[in-house]
């Protein structure tokens, strides 16, 4: 499980890849959360916008979701990942309504609680989603990309 996750804006994959060693830092507009797997979160969000439902998907369905987030840098055995959020998810987050973000946050929270129990993140997942949606709107407006960095 990733300990620190930073969702951030970057103009392109090359710029996002350059964050690999130290993370995005203050130079990039970002939203941070902890104790969440970024790839499964991104896949779950993408799945939600393709077929909205208040019910959390079973783990098997989530694991089989395609397209899975793409690595911006090749994965190494050091635990650091830089992923690009799919463009269609970025567009969906950018135009998401308050009700959609609330439903997705409830669903995401329920899935994490069922999997992690008391070890679940103590972050406000709705606040995380709202922040990522604001980043997505900026990415769409600037023709940039939305990424996650995790360790």
Tab-separated table of N, CA and C in Angstrom:
chain	number	residue	atom	x	y	z
A	1	UNK	N	0.842	-1.177	0.000
A	1	UNK	CA	0.000	0.000	0.000
A	1	UNK	C	0.885	1.238	0.000
A	2	UNK	N	0.512	2.199	-0.811
A	2	UNK	CA	1.254	3.454	-0.876
A	2	UNK	C	0.995	4.254	0.403
A	3	UNK	N	2.027	4.877	0.895
A	3	UNK	CA	1.902	5.680	2.117
A	3	UNK	C	1.487	7.101	1.803
A	4	UNK	N	2.131	7.718	0.850
A	4	UNK	CA	1.826	9.088	0.472
A	4	UNK	C	1.471	9.127	-1.001
A	5	UNK	N	0.365	9.780	-1.311
A	5	UNK	CA	-0.077	9.913	-2.688
A	5	UNK	C	-0.296	11.390	-2.952
A	6	UNK	N	0.258	11.855	-4.057
A	6	UNK	CA	0.073	13.241	-4.469
A	6	UNK	C	-0.502	13.232	-5.876
A	7	UNK	N	-1.709	13.768	-6.021
A	7	UNK	CA	-2.296	13.968	-7.335
A	7	UNK	C	-1.874	15.371	-7.754
A	8	UNK	N	-1.334	15.498	-8.974
A	8	UNK	CA	-0.787	16.799	-9.362
A	8	UNK	C	-0.955	17.079	-10.850
A	9	UNK	N	-0.882	18.348	-11.172
A	9	UNK	CA	-0.939	18.813	-12.552
A	9	UNK	C	0.465	18.931	-13.111
A	10	UNK	N	0.630	18.577	-14.362
A	10	UNK	CA	1.890	18.800	-15.068
A	10	UNK	C	1.543	19.024	-16.541
A	11	UNK	N	2.363	19.788	-17.237
A	11	UNK	CA	2.045	20.063	-18.637
A	11	UNK	C	2.159	18.844	-19.548
A	12	UNK	N	2.996	17.852	-19.160
A	12	UNK	CA	3.196	16.683	-20.023
A	12	UNK	C	3.834	15.546	-19.224
A	13	UNK	N	3.897	14.376	-19.866
A	13	UNK	CA	4.453	13.184	-19.212
A	13	UNK	C	5.910	13.365	-18.816
A	14	UNK	N	6.688	14.029	-19.647
A	14	UNK	CA	8.110	14.223	-19.348
A	14	UNK	C	8.295	15.036	-18.071
A	15	UNK	N	7.518	16.082	-17.917
A	15	UNK	CA	7.588	16.902	-16.709
A	15	UNK	C	7.136	16.092	-15.499
A	16	UNK	N	6.073	15.316	-15.663
A	16	UNK	CA	5.590	14.473	-14.562
A	16	UNK	C	6.633	13.429	-14.184
A	17	UNK	N	7.286	12.835	-15.176
A	17	UNK	CA	8.314	11.822	-14.913
A	17	UNK	C	9.480	12.404	-14.116
A	18	UNK	N	9.774	13.666	-14.312
A	18	UNK	CA	10.891	14.304	-13.610
A	18	UNK	C	10.647	14.420	-12.104
A	19	UNK	N	9.403	14.170	-11.648
A	19	UNK	CA	9.094	14.229	-10.214
A	19	UNK	C	9.441	12.931	-9.497
A	20	UNK	N	9.868	11.938	-10.233
A	20	UNK	CA	10.050	10.589	-9.696
A	20	UNK	C	10.868	10.554	-8.397
A	21	UNK	N	12.017	11.176	-8.377
A	21	UNK	CA	12.917	11.044	-7.234
A	21	UNK	C	12.447	11.766	-5.978
A	22	UNK	N	11.889	12.950	-6.126
A	22	UNK	CA	11.562	13.763	-4.953
A	22	UNK	C	10.078	14.051	-4.771
A	23	UNK	N	9.267	13.667	-5.738
A	23	UNK	CA	7.857	13.995	-5.674
A	23	UNK	C	7.600	15.352	-6.297
A	24	UNK	N	6.328	15.696	-6.470
A	24	UNK	CA	5.995	16.941	-7.155
A	24	UNK	C	6.405	18.204	-6.391
A	25	UNK	N	6.362	18.171	-5.076
A	25	UNK	CA	6.748	19.350	-4.300
A	25	UNK	C	5.831	20.540	-4.544
A	26	UNK	N	6.277	21.692	-4.060
A	26	UNK	CA	5.484	22.915	-4.116
A	26	UNK	C	5.403	23.506	-5.520
A	27	UNK	N	6.213	23.042	-6.436
A	27	UNK	CA	6.224	23.590	-7.796
A	27	UNK	C	4.977	23.204	-8.593
A	28	UNK	N	4.233	22.210	-8.127
A	28	UNK	CA	3.072	21.717	-8.855
A	28	UNK	C	1.821	21.866	-7.995
A	29	UNK	N	0.725	22.275	-8.627
A	29	UNK	CA	-0.553	22.312	-7.931
A	29	UNK	C	-0.947	20.871	-7.632
A	30	UNK	N	-1.330	20.589	-6.377
A	30	UNK	CA	-1.536	19.187	-6.008
A	30	UNK	C	-2.549	19.006	-4.885
A	31	UNK	N	-2.934	17.744	-4.695
A	31	UNK	CA	-3.787	17.282	-3.604
A	31	UNK	C	-3.113	16.039	-3.038
A	32	UNK	N	-3.003	15.973	-1.728
A	32	UNK	CA	-2.302	14.866	-1.083
A	32	UNK	C	-3.269	14.032	-0.249
A	33	UNK	N	-3.034	12.739	-0.236
A	33	UNK	CA	-3.736	11.848	0.679
A	33	UNK	C	-2.788	10.723	1.073
A	34	UNK	N	-3.224	9.918	2.022
A	34	UNK	CA	-2.355	8.866	2.546
A	34	UNK	C	-3.093	7.540	2.630
A	35	UNK	N	-2.305	6.478	2.568
A	35	UNK	CA	-2.793	5.117	2.806
A	35	UNK	C	-3.886	4.674	1.824
A	36	UNK	N	-3.713	5.025	0.560
A	36	UNK	CA	-4.640	4.626	-0.498
A	36	UNK	C	-3.799	4.133	-1.663
A	37	UNK	N	-4.257	3.092	-2.326
A	37	UNK	CA	-3.582	2.619	-3.534
A	37	UNK	C	-4.014	3.492	-4.701
A	38	UNK	N	-3.108	4.285	-5.269
A	38	UNK	CA	-3.529	5.205	-6.325
A	38	UNK	C	-4.054	4.506	-7.569
A	39	UNK	N	-3.456	3.395	-7.971
A	39	UNK	CA	-3.920	2.740	-9.195
A	39	UNK	C	-5.337	2.205	-9.051
A	40	UNK	N	-5.661	1.607	-7.905
A	40	UNK	CA	-7.024	1.099	-7.737
A	40	UNK	C	-8.016	2.247	-7.539
A	41	UNK	N	-7.591	3.336	-6.907
A	41	UNK	CA	-8.472	4.502	-6.771
A	41	UNK	C	-8.792	5.075	-8.147
A	42	UNK	N	-7.766	5.248	-8.970
A	42	UNK	CA	-7.957	5.798	-10.316
A	42	UNK	C	-8.869	4.884	-11.130
A	43	UNK	N	-8.634	3.590	-11.054
A	43	UNK	CA	-9.475	2.640	-11.794
A	43	UNK	C	-10.920	2.697	-11.293
A	44	UNK	N	-11.106	2.776	-9.981
A	44	UNK	CA	-12.467	2.838	-9.438
A	44	UNK	C	-13.177	4.112	-9.879
A	45	UNK	N	-12.478	5.231	-9.861
A	45	UNK	CA	-13.085	6.488	-10.305
A	45	UNK	C	-13.487	6.386	-11.777
A	46	UNK	N	-12.594	5.848	-12.588
A	46	UNK	CA	-12.856	5.704	-14.023
A	46	UNK	C	-14.066	4.798	-14.245
A	47	UNK	N	-14.120	3.706	-13.504
A	47	UNK	CA	-15.233	2.763	-13.596
A	47	UNK	C	-16.548	3.459	-13.229
A	48	UNK	N	-16.505	4.277	-12.194
A	48	UNK	CA	-17.701	4.982	-11.750
A	48	UNK	C	-18.252	5.875	-12.863
A	49	UNK	N	-17.390	6.635	-13.504
A	49	UNK	CA	-17.874	7.558	-14.528
A	49	UNK	C	-18.311	6.847	-15.805
A	50	UNK	N	-17.816	5.650	-16.029
A	50	UNK	CA	-18.281	4.865	-17.183
A	50	UNK	C	-19.663	4.278	-16.912
A	51	UNK	N	-19.919	3.863	-15.680
A	51	UNK	CA	-21.200	3.263	-15.311
A	51	UNK	C	-21.523	3.638	-13.862
A	52	UNK	N	-22.044	4.863	-13.645
A	52	UNK	CA	-22.296	5.327	-12.276
A	52	UNK	C	-23.174	4.365	-11.475
A	53	UNK	N	-22.755	4.145	-10.241
A	53	UNK	CA	-23.486	3.278	-9.322
A	53	UNK	C	-23.037	3.604	-7.914
A	54	UNK	N	-23.957	3.564	-6.991
A	54	UNK	CA	-23.617	3.813	-5.592
A	54	UNK	C	-22.917	2.609	-4.965
A	55	UNK	N	-23.012	1.457	-5.611
A	55	UNK	CA	-22.416	0.234	-5.079
A	55	UNK	C	-20.941	0.124	-5.458
A	56	UNK	N	-20.108	-0.185	-4.486
A	56	UNK	CA	-18.687	-0.405	-4.753
A	56	UNK	C	-18.521	-1.675	-5.581
A	57	UNK	N	-17.608	-1.641	-6.543
A	57	UNK	CA	-17.415	-2.838	-7.373
A	57	UNK	C	-16.705	-3.933	-6.591
A	58	UNK	N	-16.990	-5.202	-6.899
A	58	UNK	CA	-16.229	-6.283	-6.272
A	58	UNK	C	-14.758	-6.152	-6.658
A	59	UNK	N	-13.877	-6.612	-5.810
A	59	UNK	CA	-12.427	-6.504	-6.022
A	59	UNK	C	-12.014	-7.113	-7.368
A	60	UNK	N	-12.609	-8.242	-7.727
A	60	UNK	CA	-12.254	-8.909	-8.982
A	60	UNK	C	-12.585	-8.028	-10.190
A	61	UNK	N	-13.734	-7.370	-10.141
A	61	UNK	CA	-14.133	-6.498	-11.248
A	61	UNK	C	-13.229	-5.275	-11.321
A	62	UNK	N	-12.885	-4.735	-10.177
A	62	UNK	CA	-11.990	-3.582	-10.136
A	62	UNK	C	-10.616	-3.956	-10.690
A	63	UNK	N	-10.104	-5.095	-10.284
A	63	UNK	CA	-8.783	-5.544	-10.747
A	63	UNK	C	-8.755	-5.799	-12.248
A	64	UNK	N	-9.903	-6.167	-12.814
A	64	UNK	CA	-9.976	-6.474	-14.245
A	64	UNK	C	-10.261	-5.233	-15.098
A	65	UNK	N	-10.468	-4.080	-14.460
A	65	UNK	CA	-10.830	-2.871	-15.194
A	65	UNK	C	-9.732	-2.460	-16.168
A	66	UNK	N	-10.135	-2.036	-17.350
A	66	UNK	CA	-9.220	-1.521	-18.357
A	66	UNK	C	-9.822	-0.268	-18.961
A	67	UNK	N	-9.065	0.733	-19.261
A	67	UNK	CA	-7.615	0.758	-19.138
A	67	UNK	C	-7.189	1.058	-17.703
A	68	UNK	N	-6.188	0.319	-17.248
A	68	UNK	CA	-5.586	0.561	-15.946
A	68	UNK	C	-4.697	1.800	-16.088
A	69	UNK	N	-4.491	2.575	-15.039
A	69	UNK	CA	-3.631	3.765	-15.162
A	69	UNK	C	-2.251	3.400	-15.711
A	70	UNK	N	-1.716	4.277	-16.545
A	70	UNK	CA	-0.421	4.019	-17.173
A	70	UNK	C	0.724	4.632	-16.374
A	71	UNK	N	1.819	3.886	-16.295
A	71	UNK	CA	3.028	4.407	-15.660
A	71	UNK	C	3.646	5.473	-16.555
A	72	UNK	N	4.082	6.567	-15.954
A	72	UNK	CA	4.806	7.603	-16.676
A	72	UNK	C	6.293	7.268	-16.659
A	73	UNK	N	6.712	6.585	-15.608
A	73	UNK	CA	8.085	6.097	-15.484
A	73	UNK	C	7.998	4.592	-15.272
A	74	UNK	N	8.979	3.846	-15.739
A	74	UNK	CA	8.930	2.398	-15.519
A	74	UNK	C	8.961	2.089	-14.022
A	75	UNK	N	8.139	1.142	-13.580
A	75	UNK	CA	8.143	0.800	-12.153
A	75	UNK	C	9.460	0.121	-11.772
A	76	UNK	N	10.010	0.560	-10.669
A	76	UNK	CA	11.200	-0.060	-10.101
A	76	UNK	C	10.798	-0.713	-8.792
A	77	UNK	N	11.726	-1.322	-8.127
A	77	UNK	CA	11.420	-2.004	-6.878
A	77	UNK	C	11.619	-1.087	-5.670
A	78	UNK	N	11.441	0.227	-5.848
A	78	UNK	CA	11.648	1.169	-4.755
A	78	UNK	C	10.343	1.694	-4.165
A	79	UNK	N	9.210	1.260	-4.708
A	79	UNK	CA	7.914	1.668	-4.175
A	79	UNK	C	7.368	2.967	-4.735
A	80	UNK	N	8.149	3.694	-5.528
A	80	UNK	CA	7.693	4.958	-6.090
A	80	UNK	C	6.971	4.688	-7.409
A	81	UNK	N	5.825	5.347	-7.584
A	81	UNK	CA	5.067	5.230	-8.823
A	81	UNK	C	4.639	6.616	-9.286
A	82	UNK	N	4.753	6.854	-10.574
A	82	UNK	CA	4.185	8.049	-11.188
A	82	UNK	C	3.233	7.540	-12.271
A	83	UNK	N	1.959	7.839	-12.091
A	83	UNK	CA	0.911	7.361	-12.993
A	83	UNK	C	0.206	8.526	-13.661
A	84	UNK	N	-0.221	8.314	-14.894
A	84	UNK	CA	-1.050	9.292	-15.602
A	84	UNK	C	-2.499	8.872	-15.479
A	85	UNK	N	-3.356	9.782	-15.078
A	85	UNK	CA	-4.777	9.485	-15.067
A	85	UNK	C	-5.262	9.492	-16.507
A	86	UNK	N	-6.140	8.563	-16.876
A	86	UNK	CA	-6.665	8.538	-18.239
A	86	UNK	C	-7.337	9.873	-18.591
A	87	UNK	N	-7.180	10.292	-19.826
A	87	UNK	CA	-7.765	11.576	-20.274
A	87	UNK	C	-9.279	11.579	-20.090
A	88	UNK	N	-9.939	10.444	-20.360
A	88	UNK	CA	-11.396	10.437	-20.216
A	88	UNK	C	-11.797	10.617	-18.756
A	89	UNK	N	-11.013	10.073	-17.821
A	89	UNK	CA	-11.296	10.273	-16.402
A	89	UNK	C	-11.049	11.722	-16.022
A	90	UNK	N	-9.980	12.305	-16.532
A	90	UNK	CA	-9.698	13.712	-16.245
A	90	UNK	C	-10.867	14.579	-16.702
A	91	UNK	N	-11.371	14.337	-17.909
A	91	UNK	CA	-12.521	15.101	-18.413
A	91	UNK	C	-13.771	14.851	-17.553
A	92	UNK	N	-13.993	13.608	-17.152
A	92	UNK	CA	-15.169	13.290	-16.324
A	92	UNK	C	-15.089	13.960	-14.960
A	93	UNK	N	-13.917	13.935	-14.351
A	93	UNK	CA	-13.743	14.603	-13.054
A	93	UNK	C	-13.929	16.110	-13.191
A	94	UNK	N	-13.444	16.663	-14.292
A	94	UNK	CA	-13.536	18.107	-14.509
A	94	UNK	C	-14.990	18.579	-14.570
A	95	UNK	N	-15.867	17.753	-15.123
A	95	UNK	CA	-17.265	18.172	-15.265
A	95	UNK	C	-18.193	17.497	-14.250
A	96	UNK	N	-17.643	16.790	-13.281
A	96	UNK	CA	-18.459	16.072	-12.293
A	96	UNK	C	-19.270	17.031	-11.432
A	97	UNK	N	-20.488	16.644	-11.168
A	97	UNK	CA	-21.357	17.433	-10.293
A	97	UNK	C	-21.011	17.146	-8.829
A	98	UNK	N	-21.491	18.000	-7.969
A	98	UNK	CA	-21.315	17.795	-6.532
A	98	UNK	C	-21.910	16.455	-6.117
A	99	UNK	N	-23.098	16.135	-6.637
A	99	UNK	CA	-23.769	14.869	-6.295
A	99	UNK	C	-22.940	13.667	-6.755
A	100	UNK	N	-22.362	13.740	-7.948
A	100	UNK	CA	-21.533	12.635	-8.433
A	100	UNK	C	-20.305	12.438	-7.543
A	101	UNK	N	-19.651	13.524	-7.179
A	101	UNK	CA	-18.467	13.410	-6.317
A	101	UNK	C	-18.840	12.844	-4.944
A	102	UNK	N	-19.989	13.256	-4.425
A	102	UNK	CA	-20.435	12.734	-3.131
A	102	UNK	C	-20.738	11.243	-3.214
A	103	UNK	N	-21.441	10.826	-4.269
A	103	UNK	CA	-21.762	9.404	-4.433
A	103	UNK	C	-20.486	8.581	-4.601
A	104	UNK	N	-19.556	9.076	-5.415
A	104	UNK	CA	-18.295	8.372	-5.614
A	104	UNK	C	-17.501	8.299	-4.315
A	105	UNK	N	-17.458	9.369	-3.551
A	105	UNK	CA	-16.729	9.358	-2.270
A	105	UNK	C	-17.347	8.345	-1.313
A	106	UNK	N	-18.669	8.276	-1.258
A	106	UNK	CA	-19.338	7.298	-0.386
A	106	UNK	C	-18.988	5.872	-0.816
A	107	UNK	N	-19.042	5.633	-2.100
A	107	UNK	CA	-18.735	4.300	-2.647
A	107	UNK	C	-17.278	3.935	-2.381
A	108	UNK	N	-16.366	4.867	-2.635
A	108	UNK	CA	-14.936	4.648	-2.425
A	108	UNK	C	-14.656	4.372	-0.953
A	109	UNK	N	-15.270	5.156	-0.077
A	109	UNK	CA	-15.104	4.965	1.369
A	109	UNK	C	-15.592	3.585	1.790
A	110	UNK	N	-16.744	3.169	1.280
A	110	UNK	CA	-17.302	1.858	1.633
A	110	UNK	C	-16.360	0.737	1.200
A	111	UNK	N	-15.800	0.848	-0.010
A	111	UNK	CA	-14.882	-0.197	-0.477
A	111	UNK	C	-13.622	-0.238	0.378
A	112	UNK	N	-13.047	0.910	0.654
A	112	UNK	CA	-11.831	0.930	1.471
A	112	UNK	C	-12.098	0.400	2.881
A	113	UNK	N	-13.235	0.775	3.453
A	113	UNK	CA	-13.567	0.301	4.801
A	113	UNK	C	-13.737	-1.214	4.804
A	114	UNK	N	-14.346	-1.764	3.749
A	114	UNK	CA	-14.557	-3.217	3.698
A	114	UNK	C	-13.224	-3.951	3.528
A	115	UNK	N	-12.276	-3.330	2.845
A	115	UNK	CA	-10.978	-3.975	2.620
A	115	UNK	C	-9.977	-3.719	3.747
A	116	UNK	N	-9.976	-2.492	4.273
A	116	UNK	CA	-8.932	-2.082	5.217
A	116	UNK	C	-9.395	-1.974	6.659
A	117	UNK	N	-10.704	-1.936	6.890
A	117	UNK	CA	-11.222	-1.838	8.249
A	117	UNK	C	-10.655	-0.637	8.986
A	118	UNK	N	-10.154	-0.874	10.194
A	118	UNK	CA	-9.625	0.198	11.022
A	118	UNK	C	-8.333	0.791	10.472
A	119	UNK	N	-7.687	0.105	9.536
A	119	UNK	CA	-6.455	0.618	8.940
A	119	UNK	C	-6.724	1.542	7.753
A	120	UNK	N	-8.003	1.855	7.531
A	120	UNK	CA	-8.369	2.720	6.415
A	120	UNK	C	-7.811	4.123	6.629
A	121	UNK	N	-7.550	4.801	5.541
A	121	UNK	CA	-7.071	6.178	5.617
A	121	UNK	C	-8.000	7.027	6.470
A	122	UNK	N	-7.435	8.018	7.142
A	122	UNK	CA	-8.278	8.937	7.898
A	122	UNK	C	-8.483	10.248	7.132
A	123	UNK	N	-8.052	10.284	5.861
A	123	UNK	CA	-8.295	11.452	5.019
A	123	UNK	C	-9.780	11.591	4.718
A	124	UNK	N	-10.219	12.807	4.497
A	124	UNK	CA	-11.577	13.087	4.061
A	124	UNK	C	-11.611	12.815	2.559
A	125	UNK	N	-12.137	11.661	2.172
A	125	UNK	CA	-12.078	11.246	0.769
A	125	UNK	C	-12.917	12.134	-0.142
A	126	UNK	N	-13.986	12.719	0.367
A	126	UNK	CA	-14.743	13.664	-0.442
A	126	UNK	C	-13.893	14.905	-0.724
A	127	UNK	N	-13.174	15.383	0.275
A	127	UNK	CA	-12.297	16.543	0.066
A	127	UNK	C	-11.192	16.205	-0.940
A	128	UNK	N	-10.667	14.981	-0.871
A	128	UNK	CA	-9.656	14.554	-1.847
A	128	UNK	C	-10.252	14.577	-3.248
A	129	UNK	N	-11.421	13.984	-3.421
A	129	UNK	CA	-12.073	13.959	-4.740
A	129	UNK	C	-12.382	15.361	-5.245
A	130	UNK	N	-12.860	16.221	-4.372
A	130	UNK	CA	-13.139	17.604	-4.795
A	130	UNK	C	-11.852	18.286	-5.257
A	131	UNK	N	-10.773	18.072	-4.525
A	131	UNK	CA	-9.490	18.657	-4.909
A	131	UNK	C	-8.990	18.114	-6.232
A	132	UNK	N	-9.105	16.806	-6.423
A	132	UNK	CA	-8.668	16.197	-7.684
A	132	UNK	C	-9.564	16.681	-8.827
A	133	UNK	N	-10.844	16.862	-8.581
A	133	UNK	CA	-11.743	17.382	-9.616
A	133	UNK	C	-11.340	18.808	-10.010
A	134	UNK	N	-10.932	19.631	-9.043
A	134	UNK	CA	-10.450	20.986	-9.367
A	134	UNK	C	-9.179	20.913	-10.216
A	135	UNK	N	-8.283	19.986	-9.859
A	135	UNK	CA	-7.068	19.797	-10.668
A	135	UNK	C	-7.438	19.350	-12.082
A	136	UNK	N	-8.404	18.454	-12.179
A	136	UNK	CA	-8.833	17.955	-13.491
A	136	UNK	C	-9.378	19.101	-14.341
A	137	UNK	N	-10.158	19.992	-13.741
A	137	UNK	CA	-10.685	21.138	-14.488
A	137	UNK	C	-9.542	22.006	-15.007
A	138	UNK	N	-8.523	22.207	-14.183
A	138	UNK	CA	-7.349	22.977	-14.627
A	138	UNK	C	-6.615	22.256	-15.751
A	139	UNK	N	-6.492	20.933	-15.635
A	139	UNK	CA	-5.811	20.153	-16.673
A	139	UNK	C	-6.547	20.285	-18.005
A	140	UNK	N	-7.870	20.212	-17.966
A	140	UNK	CA	-8.667	20.337	-19.188
A	140	UNK	C	-8.511	21.745	-19.765
A	141	UNK	N	-8.562	22.764	-18.913
A	141	UNK	CA	-8.451	24.153	-19.376
A	141	UNK	C	-7.088	24.468	-19.991
A	142	UNK	N	-6.038	23.835	-19.473
A	142	UNK	CA	-4.676	24.148	-19.928
A	142	UNK	C	-4.120	23.109	-20.888
A	143	UNK	N	-4.908	22.082	-21.183
A	143	UNK	CA	-4.467	20.975	-22.032
A	143	UNK	C	-3.257	20.261	-21.427
A	144	UNK	N	-3.208	20.251	-20.094
A	144	UNK	CA	-2.140	19.550	-19.391
A	144	UNK	C	-2.588	18.158	-18.992
A	145	UNK	N	-1.862	17.567	-18.078
A	145	UNK	CA	-2.193	16.234	-17.628
A	145	UNK	C	-2.373	16.178	-16.125
A	146	UNK	N	-3.072	15.151	-15.693
A	146	UNK	CA	-3.287	14.898	-14.274
A	146	UNK	C	-2.568	13.604	-13.942
A	147	UNK	N	-1.778	13.621	-12.873
A	147	UNK	CA	-0.890	12.525	-12.525
A	147	UNK	C	-0.985	12.213	-11.039
A	148	UNK	N	-0.477	11.033	-10.685
A	148	UNK	CA	-0.310	10.730	-9.266
A	148	UNK	C	1.131	10.278	-9.056
A	149	UNK	N	1.667	10.704	-7.939
A	149	UNK	CA	2.994	10.269	-7.483
A	149	UNK	C	2.760	9.600	-6.144
A	150	UNK	N	3.337	8.450	-5.939
A	150	UNK	CA	3.141	7.775	-4.649
A	150	UNK	C	4.393	7.061	-4.211
A	151	UNK	N	4.465	6.911	-2.910
A	151	UNK	CA	5.567	6.191	-2.273
A	151	UNK	C	5.018	5.465	-1.074
